[in-house]
């Protein structure tokens, strides 16, 4: 197998993740995913009705366990403070009188332990961004309606009026079938990224758009607006992990409006 002529070009490990990072997802990926998750309960219900015999019994037991876990989780979230009753503390050498057998003390115990709260706080600090909130943009500010057809009656095409990022080797669709047009003049491949600890700015290649707070559609199209989280190539900075491996890509948040400034300015996230 190793001597095979195509062994060196066969896909290895994270080729799907690398493909998504390079070319992105289809514009309606997150919409389709949300609808698929919304349809999931109906599919589960239909499966529970159609399964019979031993398979039906096994599936019912599985669903029963899942429902118990779900109810426990809901109850834990709803009851932040639960009152648990504990017996009145007594000395070991004293017997509890008959009239105190049923008497108990109400103590308030927190269901969420301090360890869980600390983990949540650490996670919040880890994923904190320089710009936590951004102003929403209407669709008319990002998309311009392009009329097509012989008499210009068709209006299903849109031109992106904001800065965008497209992967290396991107090829446009034929003009007849292209719905979203991203002009060449508004495409950016590099960003001016500031390192918070070093206080220096570097020009780094953009690897992809991780999250656009405006809409999942803009994330798929690679639209760069203020507050967008992008992934940049930091291999030239010499950053290493605790295990000694070189960090190849890190996230950064766009802090300006690229369509007005002509450049993409960003701050490296911790």
Short mmCIF file of C-alpha atoms in Angstrom, two decimals:
data_model
loop_
_atom_site.label_atom_id
_atom_site.label_comp_id
_atom_site.label_asym_id
_atom_site.label_seq_id
_atom_site.Cartn_x
_atom_site.Cartn_y
_atom_site.Cartn_z
CA UNK A 1 0.00 0.00 0.00
CA UNK A 2 2.85 2.41 0.80
CA UNK A 3 4.42 1.81 -2.61
CA UNK A 4 1.20 2.64 -4.38
CA UNK A 5 1.66 5.70 -6.69
CA UNK A 6 -1.45 7.42 -5.22
CA UNK A 7 -0.60 6.71 -1.57
CA UNK A 8 0.93 10.17 -1.09
CA UNK A 9 -2.15 12.03 -2.37
CA UNK A 10 -4.80 10.06 -0.48
CA UNK A 11 -6.85 12.15 2.00
CA UNK A 12 -5.57 11.91 5.55
CA UNK A 13 -7.19 12.61 8.92
CA UNK A 14 -8.86 16.04 8.93
CA UNK A 15 -9.29 16.49 5.19
CA UNK A 16 -12.99 17.33 5.63
CA UNK A 17 -12.18 20.05 8.20
CA UNK A 18 -9.45 21.43 5.95
CA UNK A 19 -11.84 21.49 2.98
CA UNK A 20 -14.44 23.41 5.04
CA UNK A 21 -11.76 25.82 6.29
CA UNK A 22 -10.56 26.44 2.74
CA UNK A 23 -13.82 26.63 0.79
CA UNK A 24 -16.40 27.21 3.51
CA UNK A 25 -19.89 25.77 3.71
CA UNK A 26 -22.90 26.26 1.48
CA UNK A 27 -24.83 29.49 2.26
CA UNK A 28 -27.86 27.70 3.74
CA UNK A 29 -25.91 25.11 5.77
CA UNK A 30 -26.95 26.42 9.20
CA UNK A 31 -30.57 26.90 8.10
CA UNK A 32 -30.75 23.30 6.87
CA UNK A 33 -29.10 22.10 10.08
CA UNK A 34 -31.61 24.00 12.23
CA UNK A 35 -34.54 22.56 10.26
CA UNK A 36 -33.07 19.05 10.47
CA UNK A 37 -32.82 19.34 14.25
CA UNK A 38 -36.38 20.68 14.39
CA UNK A 39 -37.61 17.63 12.44
CA UNK A 40 -35.75 15.20 14.67
CA UNK A 41 -38.53 14.76 17.32
CA UNK A 42 -41.05 13.88 14.61
CA UNK A 43 -38.71 11.29 13.14
CA UNK A 44 -38.12 9.79 16.59
CA UNK A 45 -41.88 9.62 17.21
CA UNK A 46 -42.50 7.96 13.85
CA UNK A 47 -39.76 5.42 14.53
CA UNK A 48 -41.22 4.63 17.95
CA UNK A 49 -44.65 3.96 16.39
CA UNK A 50 -43.39 1.74 13.56
CA UNK A 51 -40.91 -0.46 15.45
CA UNK A 52 -42.40 -3.74 16.71
CA UNK A 53 -41.23 -6.80 18.54
CA UNK A 54 -37.83 -6.97 20.19
CA UNK A 55 -36.58 -3.84 18.40
CA UNK A 56 -39.58 -1.88 19.65
CA UNK A 57 -38.97 -3.01 23.25
CA UNK A 58 -35.29 -2.06 23.11
CA UNK A 59 -36.08 1.31 21.55
CA UNK A 60 -38.75 2.04 24.18
CA UNK A 61 -36.28 1.29 26.98
CA UNK A 62 -33.71 3.57 25.38
CA UNK A 63 -36.25 6.40 25.04
CA UNK A 64 -37.38 5.87 28.64
CA UNK A 65 -33.81 6.36 29.93
CA UNK A 66 -33.33 9.44 27.73
CA UNK A 67 -36.53 11.03 29.05
CA UNK A 68 -35.46 10.42 32.66
CA UNK A 69 -32.12 12.12 32.02
CA UNK A 70 -33.87 15.00 30.26
CA UNK A 71 -36.26 15.54 33.17
CA UNK A 72 -33.37 15.50 35.63
CA UNK A 73 -31.51 18.07 33.56
CA UNK A 74 -34.56 20.34 33.27
CA UNK A 75 -35.20 20.11 37.00
CA UNK A 76 -31.58 20.96 37.78
CA UNK A 77 -31.78 24.05 35.57
CA UNK A 78 -35.13 25.24 36.89
CA UNK A 79 -34.37 24.85 40.58
CA UNK A 80 -31.37 27.03 41.23
CA UNK A 81 -31.87 26.75 44.97
CA UNK A 82 -33.39 23.55 46.31
CA UNK A 83 -34.52 23.12 49.88
CA UNK A 84 -33.36 19.78 51.21
CA UNK A 85 -34.50 18.47 54.56
CA UNK A 86 -31.96 16.96 56.92
CA UNK A 87 -32.59 15.51 60.39
CA UNK A 88 -31.88 17.68 63.44
CA UNK A 89 -28.27 17.06 64.53
CA UNK A 90 -28.03 15.30 67.86
CA UNK A 91 -25.19 14.14 70.01
CA UNK A 92 -24.24 10.50 69.63
CA UNK A 93 -24.88 9.71 73.29
CA UNK A 94 -28.36 11.26 73.29
CA UNK A 95 -31.49 9.60 71.99
CA UNK A 96 -33.95 11.58 69.87
CA UNK A 97 -37.25 12.12 71.77
CA UNK A 98 -40.46 10.77 70.28
CA UNK A 99 -41.91 14.24 69.64
CA UNK A 100 -38.76 15.22 67.64
CA UNK A 101 -38.68 12.17 65.38
CA UNK A 102 -40.61 13.87 62.56
CA UNK A 103 -39.12 17.35 63.04
CA UNK A 104 -36.50 18.35 60.50
CA UNK A 105 -34.45 21.42 59.68
CA UNK A 106 -34.68 23.06 56.25
CA UNK A 107 -31.30 23.80 54.78
CA UNK A 108 -30.66 25.53 51.49
CA UNK A 109 -28.14 23.85 49.23
CA UNK A 110 -27.02 25.00 45.81
CA UNK A 111 -27.37 22.42 43.09
CA UNK A 112 -24.60 23.96 41.03
CA UNK A 113 -21.34 23.33 42.78
CA UNK A 114 -18.59 25.90 42.97
CA UNK A 115 -16.44 23.74 40.69
CA UNK A 116 -19.01 23.91 37.89
CA UNK A 117 -19.35 27.67 38.36
CA UNK A 118 -15.60 28.09 38.21
CA UNK A 119 -15.43 26.09 34.97
CA UNK A 120 -18.14 28.29 33.48
CA UNK A 121 -16.30 31.43 34.53
CA UNK A 122 -13.04 30.14 33.01
CA UNK A 123 -14.83 29.29 29.79
CA UNK A 124 -16.41 32.75 29.64
CA UNK A 125 -13.01 34.39 30.06
CA UNK A 126 -11.46 32.09 27.48
CA UNK A 127 -14.02 32.94 24.81
CA UNK A 128 -14.29 36.65 25.64
CA UNK A 129 -13.95 38.91 22.59
CA UNK A 130 -12.89 42.57 22.36
CA UNK A 131 -16.24 43.59 20.82
CA UNK A 132 -18.99 41.60 22.59
CA UNK A 133 -21.90 43.39 20.88
CA UNK A 134 -22.27 44.80 17.39
CA UNK A 135 -24.99 46.82 15.71
CA UNK A 136 -27.23 44.83 13.42
CA UNK A 137 -27.08 45.54 9.70
CA UNK A 138 -30.12 45.36 7.45
CA UNK A 139 -29.98 43.06 4.47
CA UNK A 140 -30.25 46.02 2.09
CA UNK A 141 -26.89 47.32 3.38
CA UNK A 142 -25.07 44.09 2.58
CA UNK A 143 -26.85 42.87 -0.55
CA UNK A 144 -27.61 44.88 -3.66
CA UNK A 145 -30.32 43.53 -5.95
CA UNK A 146 -28.97 42.66 -9.41
CA UNK A 147 -31.55 42.47 -12.16
CA UNK A 148 -31.01 39.98 -14.94
CA UNK A 149 -32.77 38.61 -17.96
CA UNK A 150 -33.52 40.11 -21.34
CA UNK A 151 -35.98 42.67 -19.97
CA UNK A 152 -34.36 42.91 -16.50
CA UNK A 153 -37.41 41.38 -14.83
CA UNK A 154 -35.54 38.74 -12.82
CA UNK A 155 -34.27 39.91 -9.46
CA UNK A 156 -32.88 36.79 -7.76
CA UNK A 157 -29.23 37.76 -7.93
CA UNK A 158 -27.46 39.66 -5.14
CA UNK A 159 -24.19 41.58 -5.10
CA UNK A 160 -22.32 41.70 -1.78
CA UNK A 161 -21.41 45.32 -0.96
CA UNK A 162 -19.22 44.47 2.04
CA UNK A 163 -15.66 43.16 2.25
CA UNK A 164 -15.44 39.40 1.74
CA UNK A 165 -12.94 36.58 1.95
CA UNK A 166 -12.78 33.71 -0.52
CA UNK A 167 -10.43 30.76 -0.24
CA UNK A 168 -7.36 30.17 -2.33
CA UNK A 169 -8.17 28.70 -5.72
CA UNK A 170 -11.78 29.93 -5.61
CA UNK A 171 -13.59 29.61 -8.93
CA UNK A 172 -16.78 31.48 -9.67
CA UNK A 173 -19.84 29.74 -10.94
CA UNK A 174 -21.03 30.50 -14.47
CA UNK A 175 -22.71 33.95 -14.48
CA UNK A 176 -26.01 32.38 -15.43
CA UNK A 177 -26.17 30.36 -12.20
CA UNK A 178 -24.32 32.62 -9.77
CA UNK A 179 -26.70 33.90 -7.09
CA UNK A 180 -24.27 35.79 -4.80
CA UNK A 181 -21.69 37.97 -6.55
CA UNK A 182 -18.61 38.95 -4.54
CA UNK A 183 -16.68 41.69 -6.38
CA UNK A 184 -12.92 41.26 -6.79
CA UNK A 185 -12.27 44.78 -5.44
CA UNK A 186 -13.82 43.87 -2.07
CA UNK A 187 -12.03 40.55 -1.59
CA UNK A 188 -9.34 40.43 1.09
CA UNK A 189 -6.81 37.69 1.76
CA UNK A 190 -4.72 39.36 4.50
CA UNK A 191 -5.50 41.17 7.74
CA UNK A 192 -3.61 43.53 10.05
CA UNK A 193 -3.72 41.59 13.31
CA UNK A 194 -2.68 43.16 16.62
CA UNK A 195 -1.22 40.95 19.35
CA UNK A 196 -2.62 42.21 22.71
CA UNK A 197 0.31 41.02 24.84
CA UNK A 198 3.11 42.07 22.48
CA UNK A 199 1.45 45.34 21.47
CA UNK A 200 2.58 44.80 17.86
CA UNK A 201 0.67 44.50 14.60
CA UNK A 202 1.37 41.89 11.93
CA UNK A 203 0.04 41.35 8.43
CA UNK A 204 -1.20 37.75 8.42
CA UNK A 205 -2.99 35.65 5.80
CA UNK A 206 -6.66 34.91 6.43
CA UNK A 207 -7.54 31.21 6.57
CA UNK A 208 -11.31 31.52 6.85
CA UNK A 209 -14.32 33.19 8.43
CA UNK A 210 -15.31 31.42 11.64
CA UNK A 211 -18.35 33.43 12.75
CA UNK A 212 -20.17 36.50 11.49
CA UNK A 213 -22.48 37.86 14.23
CA UNK A 214 -24.92 39.26 11.68
CA UNK A 215 -26.10 35.99 10.14
CA UNK A 216 -24.95 32.41 9.41
CA UNK A 217 -25.50 33.19 5.71
CA UNK A 218 -22.82 35.88 5.86
CA UNK A 219 -20.50 33.42 7.58
CA UNK A 220 -20.87 31.02 4.68
CA UNK A 221 -20.30 33.79 2.15
CA UNK A 222 -17.21 35.01 4.02
CA UNK A 223 -18.52 38.53 4.61
CA UNK A 224 -16.17 40.61 6.80
CA UNK A 225 -18.04 43.09 9.00
CA UNK A 226 -17.21 44.64 12.35
CA UNK A 227 -17.14 41.94 15.04
CA UNK A 228 -16.53 39.03 12.66
CA UNK A 229 -14.30 36.27 14.05
CA UNK A 230 -11.74 35.12 11.48
CA UNK A 231 -8.98 32.56 11.51
CA UNK A 232 -5.49 33.78 10.61
CA UNK A 233 -2.20 32.01 9.95
CA UNK A 234 0.17 32.72 12.87
CA UNK A 235 2.88 30.20 11.96
CA UNK A 236 5.32 33.06 11.22
CA UNK A 237 4.95 34.46 14.76
CA UNK A 238 6.54 31.39 16.32
CA UNK A 239 3.73 30.70 18.81
CA UNK A 240 3.89 27.27 20.45
CA UNK A 241 1.58 25.28 22.72
CA UNK A 242 2.40 23.93 26.16
CA UNK A 243 3.40 20.62 24.56
CA UNK A 244 5.86 22.37 22.21
CA UNK A 245 3.83 22.18 18.98
CA UNK A 246 3.80 25.17 16.63
CA UNK A 247 0.44 26.99 16.51
CA UNK A 248 -0.69 27.19 12.90
CA UNK A 249 -3.99 29.08 13.10
CA UNK A 250 -5.65 31.32 15.69
CA UNK A 251 -8.85 33.31 15.88
CA UNK A 252 -9.02 37.09 15.66
CA UNK A 253 -11.91 39.57 15.71
CA UNK A 254 -12.35 42.31 13.13
CA UNK A 255 -12.42 45.72 14.83
CA UNK A 256 -13.06 48.09 11.91
CA UNK A 257 -15.27 48.43 8.86
CA UNK A 258 -13.13 47.07 6.00
CA UNK A 259 -15.39 48.41 3.24
CA UNK A 260 -14.73 51.98 4.48
CA UNK A 261 -11.05 51.71 5.47
CA UNK A 262 -9.79 49.50 2.65
CA UNK A 263 -7.99 47.17 5.09
CA UNK A 264 -8.98 44.50 7.60
CA UNK A 265 -7.90 45.32 11.18
CA UNK A 266 -8.29 42.65 13.84
CA UNK A 267 -7.26 41.77 17.39
CA UNK A 268 -5.86 38.34 18.19
CA UNK A 269 -8.02 36.39 20.65
CA UNK A 270 -6.49 34.65 23.66
#
